[in-house]
């Protein structure tokens, strides 16, 4: 009888450690996945990709402008040590000359504004401009709410159907 009690106690003691260890592993893996995505040089301000890790399974989502990016990202993340599986929920944006022109107009308006010069000079500018069938979505993060409102204002009136501002401030991102 005492052997059963000891075995039950051992299981109770081990389960919290296992959950904690899995959380640490997923957190470490998320850091490596994020680093891998940041170092992928083919992502531009016209792409937006996010990732989530749970129990070693990486779910990657977002929108990219070219089909090869979707495939390369999945292969790249599958090569990270500790990844059990990659679920690729990335959407490839439709090819459209009008959308390409709109992307450029919105990017010029935002990154050509003196308030955003400092972002334009960064290797990975923080504001991503997603254009799909004439609809503009601003993704990413900016330091202040003033930057968020200004970016949305600058993106408007460029021939788009609508502008959705999904920018987060740095305090919201924490």
PDB file of C-alpha atoms in Angstrom:
ATOM      1  CA  UNK A   1       0.000   0.000   0.000  1.00  0.00           C
ATOM      2  CA  UNK A   2       2.783   2.433   0.857  1.00  0.00           C
ATOM      3  CA  UNK A   3       4.424   1.760  -2.527  1.00  0.00           C
ATOM      4  CA  UNK A   4       1.251   2.948  -4.277  1.00  0.00           C
ATOM      5  CA  UNK A   5       1.126   6.088  -2.170  1.00  0.00           C
ATOM      6  CA  UNK A   6       4.778   6.810  -2.889  1.00  0.00           C
ATOM      7  CA  UNK A   7       4.203   6.280  -6.620  1.00  0.00           C
ATOM      8  CA  UNK A   8       1.197   8.618  -6.561  1.00  0.00           C
ATOM      9  CA  UNK A   9       3.177  11.274  -4.687  1.00  0.00           C
ATOM     10  CA  UNK A  10       6.041  10.918  -7.142  1.00  0.00           C
ATOM     11  CA  UNK A  11       3.647  11.499 -10.051  1.00  0.00           C
ATOM     12  CA  UNK A  12       2.140  14.557  -8.369  1.00  0.00           C
ATOM     13  CA  UNK A  13       5.582  15.999  -7.782  1.00  0.00           C
ATOM     14  CA  UNK A  14       6.727  15.300 -11.361  1.00  0.00           C
ATOM     15  CA  UNK A  15       3.741  16.740 -13.232  1.00  0.00           C
ATOM     16  CA  UNK A  16       4.288  20.369 -12.170  1.00  0.00           C
ATOM     17  CA  UNK A  17       7.941  20.037 -13.112  1.00  0.00           C
ATOM     18  CA  UNK A  18       7.010  18.606 -16.497  1.00  0.00           C
ATOM     19  CA  UNK A  19       4.594  21.464 -17.214  1.00  0.00           C
ATOM     20  CA  UNK A  20       7.170  23.996 -16.076  1.00  0.00           C
ATOM     21  CA  UNK A  21       9.893  22.329 -18.132  1.00  0.00           C
ATOM     22  CA  UNK A  22       7.608  22.293 -21.192  1.00  0.00           C
ATOM     23  CA  UNK A  23       6.863  26.001 -20.696  1.00  0.00           C
ATOM     24  CA  UNK A  24      10.603  26.747 -20.492  1.00  0.00           C
ATOM     25  CA  UNK A  25      11.231  24.643 -23.604  1.00  0.00           C
ATOM     26  CA  UNK A  26       8.436  26.373 -25.522  1.00  0.00           C
ATOM     27  CA  UNK A  27       9.665  29.807 -24.394  1.00  0.00           C
ATOM     28  CA  UNK A  28      13.214  28.986 -25.502  1.00  0.00           C
ATOM     29  CA  UNK A  29      11.907  27.587 -28.774  1.00  0.00           C
ATOM     30  CA  UNK A  30       9.746  30.701 -29.332  1.00  0.00           C
ATOM     31  CA  UNK A  31      12.851  32.870 -28.907  1.00  0.00           C
ATOM     32  CA  UNK A  32      14.725  30.788 -31.485  1.00  0.00           C
ATOM     33  CA  UNK A  33      11.780  30.855 -33.908  1.00  0.00           C
ATOM     34  CA  UNK A  34      11.470  34.639 -33.532  1.00  0.00           C
ATOM     35  CA  UNK A  35      15.199  35.012 -34.140  1.00  0.00           C
ATOM     36  CA  UNK A  36      14.978  32.812 -37.231  1.00  0.00           C
ATOM     37  CA  UNK A  37      12.090  34.866 -38.616  1.00  0.00           C
ATOM     38  CA  UNK A  38      13.909  38.138 -37.924  1.00  0.00           C
ATOM     39  CA  UNK A  39      16.994  36.924 -39.742  1.00  0.00           C
ATOM     40  CA  UNK A  40      15.004  35.851 -42.811  1.00  0.00           C
ATOM     41  CA  UNK A  41      16.054  38.638 -45.163  1.00  0.00           C
ATOM     42  CA  UNK A  42      13.328  38.131 -47.753  1.00  0.00           C
ATOM     43  CA  UNK A  43      10.573  39.431 -45.487  1.00  0.00           C
ATOM     44  CA  UNK A  44       9.811  43.062 -46.289  1.00  0.00           C
ATOM     45  CA  UNK A  45       7.552  45.775 -44.930  1.00  0.00           C
ATOM     46  CA  UNK A  46       4.867  44.343 -47.217  1.00  0.00           C
ATOM     47  CA  UNK A  47       4.868  40.976 -45.376  1.00  0.00           C
ATOM     48  CA  UNK A  48       3.763  40.192 -41.835  1.00  0.00           C
ATOM     49  CA  UNK A  49       4.453  36.839 -40.162  1.00  0.00           C
ATOM     50  CA  UNK A  50       3.811  35.760 -36.580  1.00  0.00           C
ATOM     51  CA  UNK A  51       4.522  32.524 -34.744  1.00  0.00           C
ATOM     52  CA  UNK A  52       3.302  30.615 -31.725  1.00  0.00           C
ATOM     53  CA  UNK A  53       4.838  27.561 -30.056  1.00  0.00           C
ATOM     54  CA  UNK A  54       2.975  24.992 -27.983  1.00  0.00           C
ATOM     55  CA  UNK A  55       4.450  21.636 -26.985  1.00  0.00           C
ATOM     56  CA  UNK A  56       7.097  21.907 -29.692  1.00  0.00           C
ATOM     57  CA  UNK A  57       4.539  22.566 -32.434  1.00  0.00           C
ATOM     58  CA  UNK A  58       5.134  25.851 -34.249  1.00  0.00           C
ATOM     59  CA  UNK A  59       2.168  27.598 -35.817  1.00  0.00           C
ATOM     60  CA  UNK A  60       3.208  30.305 -38.235  1.00  0.00           C
ATOM     61  CA  UNK A  61       0.630  32.697 -39.672  1.00  0.00           C
ATOM     62  CA  UNK A  62       0.403  35.965 -41.538  1.00  0.00           C
ATOM     63  CA  UNK A  63       0.559  37.262 -45.077  1.00  0.00           C
ATOM     64  CA  UNK A  64       3.390  37.340 -47.602  1.00  0.00           C
ATOM     65  CA  UNK A  65       3.666  38.772 -51.097  1.00  0.00           C
ATOM     66  CA  UNK A  66       5.343  35.798 -52.799  1.00  0.00           C
ATOM     67  CA  UNK A  67       4.628  32.036 -52.637  1.00  0.00           C
ATOM     68  CA  UNK A  68       8.277  31.035 -52.191  1.00  0.00           C
ATOM     69  CA  UNK A  69       8.409  32.961 -48.889  1.00  0.00           C
ATOM     70  CA  UNK A  70       5.676  30.778 -47.393  1.00  0.00           C
ATOM     71  CA  UNK A  71       7.548  27.590 -48.283  1.00  0.00           C
ATOM     72  CA  UNK A  72      10.995  28.872 -47.276  1.00  0.00           C
ATOM     73  CA  UNK A  73       9.741  30.057 -43.886  1.00  0.00           C
ATOM     74  CA  UNK A  74       8.194  26.652 -43.130  1.00  0.00           C
ATOM     75  CA  UNK A  75      11.409  24.843 -44.110  1.00  0.00           C
ATOM     76  CA  UNK A  76      13.514  27.317 -42.153  1.00  0.00           C
ATOM     77  CA  UNK A  77      11.468  26.873 -38.971  1.00  0.00           C
ATOM     78  CA  UNK A  78      11.366  23.078 -39.312  1.00  0.00           C
ATOM     79  CA  UNK A  79      15.179  23.113 -39.133  1.00  0.00           C
ATOM     80  CA  UNK A  80      15.213  24.773 -35.692  1.00  0.00           C
ATOM     81  CA  UNK A  81      16.275  22.269 -33.032  1.00  0.00           C
ATOM     82  CA  UNK A  82      13.352  21.133 -30.900  1.00  0.00           C
ATOM     83  CA  UNK A  83      10.601  21.802 -33.433  1.00  0.00           C
ATOM     84  CA  UNK A  84       8.272  18.795 -33.596  1.00  0.00           C
ATOM     85  CA  UNK A  85       5.969  20.097 -36.326  1.00  0.00           C
ATOM     86  CA  UNK A  86       5.311  23.291 -38.306  1.00  0.00           C
ATOM     87  CA  UNK A  87       1.747  24.326 -39.064  1.00  0.00           C
ATOM     88  CA  UNK A  88       1.952  26.779 -41.922  1.00  0.00           C
ATOM     89  CA  UNK A  89      -1.065  29.113 -41.905  1.00  0.00           C
ATOM     90  CA  UNK A  90       0.639  31.815 -43.975  1.00  0.00           C
ATOM     91  CA  UNK A  91      -1.498  33.290 -46.745  1.00  0.00           C
ATOM     92  CA  UNK A  92       0.039  34.409 -50.022  1.00  0.00           C
ATOM     93  CA  UNK A  93      -1.420  37.748 -51.090  1.00  0.00           C
ATOM     94  CA  UNK A  94      -2.956  37.824 -54.571  1.00  0.00           C
ATOM     95  CA  UNK A  95      -0.866  39.262 -57.396  1.00  0.00           C
ATOM     96  CA  UNK A  96      -2.174  42.686 -58.348  1.00  0.00           C
ATOM     97  CA  UNK A  97      -0.547  45.672 -60.031  1.00  0.00           C
ATOM     98  CA  UNK A  98      -3.020  47.954 -58.245  1.00  0.00           C
ATOM     99  CA  UNK A  99      -2.102  46.479 -54.851  1.00  0.00           C
ATOM    100  CA  UNK A 100       1.618  46.805 -55.635  1.00  0.00           C
ATOM    101  CA  UNK A 101       1.168  50.467 -56.543  1.00  0.00           C
ATOM    102  CA  UNK A 102      -0.910  51.079 -53.412  1.00  0.00           C
ATOM    103  CA  UNK A 103       1.760  49.426 -51.232  1.00  0.00           C
ATOM    104  CA  UNK A 104       4.379  51.789 -52.632  1.00  0.00           C
ATOM    105  CA  UNK A 105       2.182  54.881 -52.191  1.00  0.00           C
ATOM    106  CA  UNK A 106       1.390  54.015 -48.570  1.00  0.00           C
ATOM    107  CA  UNK A 107       5.033  53.145 -47.800  1.00  0.00           C
ATOM    108  CA  UNK A 108       6.206  56.453 -49.285  1.00  0.00           C
ATOM    109  CA  UNK A 109       3.607  58.369 -47.310  1.00  0.00           C
ATOM    110  CA  UNK A 110       4.544  56.737 -44.001  1.00  0.00           C
ATOM    111  CA  UNK A 111       8.298  56.277 -44.264  1.00  0.00           C
ATOM    112  CA  UNK A 112       8.742  59.521 -46.216  1.00  0.00           C
ATOM    113  CA  UNK A 113       7.254  61.513 -43.346  1.00  0.00           C
ATOM    114  CA  UNK A 114       9.840  63.163 -41.092  1.00  0.00           C
ATOM    115  CA  UNK A 115       8.249  61.599 -37.996  1.00  0.00           C
ATOM    116  CA  UNK A 116       9.071  58.136 -39.389  1.00  0.00           C
ATOM    117  CA  UNK A 117      12.530  58.741 -40.923  1.00  0.00           C
ATOM    118  CA  UNK A 118      14.145  56.930 -37.988  1.00  0.00           C
ATOM    119  CA  UNK A 119      12.077  53.807 -38.741  1.00  0.00           C
ATOM    120  CA  UNK A 120      12.853  53.877 -42.461  1.00  0.00           C
ATOM    121  CA  UNK A 121      16.571  53.695 -41.680  1.00  0.00           C
ATOM    122  CA  UNK A 122      16.173  50.494 -39.644  1.00  0.00           C
ATOM    123  CA  UNK A 123      17.115  47.148 -41.210  1.00  0.00           C
ATOM    124  CA  UNK A 124      13.628  45.858 -40.281  1.00  0.00           C
ATOM    125  CA  UNK A 125      11.219  48.802 -40.152  1.00  0.00           C
ATOM    126  CA  UNK A 126       8.501  48.192 -37.543  1.00  0.00           C
ATOM    127  CA  UNK A 127       5.431  49.166 -39.574  1.00  0.00           C
ATOM    128  CA  UNK A 128       4.263  46.510 -42.020  1.00  0.00           C
ATOM    129  CA  UNK A 129       1.879  47.465 -44.817  1.00  0.00           C
ATOM    130  CA  UNK A 130      -0.407  44.636 -45.904  1.00  0.00           C
ATOM    131  CA  UNK A 131      -2.503  45.360 -48.990  1.00  0.00           C
ATOM    132  CA  UNK A 132      -5.081  42.861 -50.187  1.00  0.00           C
ATOM    133  CA  UNK A 133      -7.558  43.741 -52.924  1.00  0.00           C
ATOM    134  CA  UNK A 134      -7.261  47.447 -52.138  1.00  0.00           C
ATOM    135  CA  UNK A 135      -7.680  47.034 -48.370  1.00  0.00           C
ATOM    136  CA  UNK A 136      -4.732  48.302 -46.307  1.00  0.00           C
ATOM    137  CA  UNK A 137      -3.807  46.891 -42.899  1.00  0.00           C
ATOM    138  CA  UNK A 138      -0.979  48.389 -40.854  1.00  0.00           C
ATOM    139  CA  UNK A 139       0.740  45.786 -38.652  1.00  0.00           C
ATOM    140  CA  UNK A 140       3.657  45.913 -36.235  1.00  0.00           C
ATOM    141  CA  UNK A 141       4.485  48.128 -33.295  1.00  0.00           C
ATOM    142  CA  UNK A 142       5.397  51.752 -32.696  1.00  0.00           C
ATOM    143  CA  UNK A 143       6.590  53.495 -29.530  1.00  0.00           C
ATOM    144  CA  UNK A 144       3.581  55.741 -28.942  1.00  0.00           C
ATOM    145  CA  UNK A 145      -0.090  56.139 -29.674  1.00  0.00           C
ATOM    146  CA  UNK A 146       0.749  59.384 -31.506  1.00  0.00           C
ATOM    147  CA  UNK A 147       2.868  57.375 -33.980  1.00  0.00           C
ATOM    148  CA  UNK A 148       0.018  54.905 -34.427  1.00  0.00           C
ATOM    149  CA  UNK A 149      -2.534  57.641 -35.182  1.00  0.00           C
ATOM    150  CA  UNK A 150      -0.135  59.457 -37.512  1.00  0.00           C
ATOM    151  CA  UNK A 151       0.689  56.272 -39.453  1.00  0.00           C
ATOM    152  CA  UNK A 152      -2.997  55.553 -39.943  1.00  0.00           C
ATOM    153  CA  UNK A 153      -3.621  59.102 -41.095  1.00  0.00           C
ATOM    154  CA  UNK A 154      -0.718  58.998 -43.556  1.00  0.00           C
ATOM    155  CA  UNK A 155      -1.941  55.676 -44.995  1.00  0.00           C
ATOM    156  CA  UNK A 156      -5.369  57.117 -45.776  1.00  0.00           C
ATOM    157  CA  UNK A 157      -6.323  58.792 -49.028  1.00  0.00           C
ATOM    158  CA  UNK A 158      -3.955  56.856 -51.268  1.00  0.00           C
ATOM    159  CA  UNK A 159      -6.638  55.105 -53.325  1.00  0.00           C
ATOM    160  CA  UNK A 160      -7.384  52.329 -50.850  1.00  0.00           C
ATOM    161  CA  UNK A 161     -10.821  50.950 -50.074  1.00  0.00           C
ATOM    162  CA  UNK A 162     -10.180  51.177 -46.336  1.00  0.00           C
ATOM    163  CA  UNK A 163      -7.362  51.308 -43.796  1.00  0.00           C
ATOM    164  CA  UNK A 164      -7.270  49.072 -40.736  1.00  0.00           C
ATOM    165  CA  UNK A 165      -4.720  50.063 -38.139  1.00  0.00           C
ATOM    166  CA  UNK A 166      -3.605  47.007 -36.170  1.00  0.00           C
ATOM    167  CA  UNK A 167      -0.438  48.714 -34.936  1.00  0.00           C
ATOM    168  CA  UNK A 168       0.376  48.137 -31.274  1.00  0.00           C
ATOM    169  CA  UNK A 169       2.291  50.477 -29.041  1.00  0.00           C
ATOM    170  CA  UNK A 170       5.380  49.087 -27.347  1.00  0.00           C
ATOM    171  CA  UNK A 171       3.594  49.150 -23.978  1.00  0.00           C
ATOM    172  CA  UNK A 172       0.770  47.023 -25.448  1.00  0.00           C
ATOM    173  CA  UNK A 173       3.273  44.557 -26.930  1.00  0.00           C
ATOM    174  CA  UNK A 174       4.846  43.737 -23.570  1.00  0.00           C
TER     175      UNK A 174
END
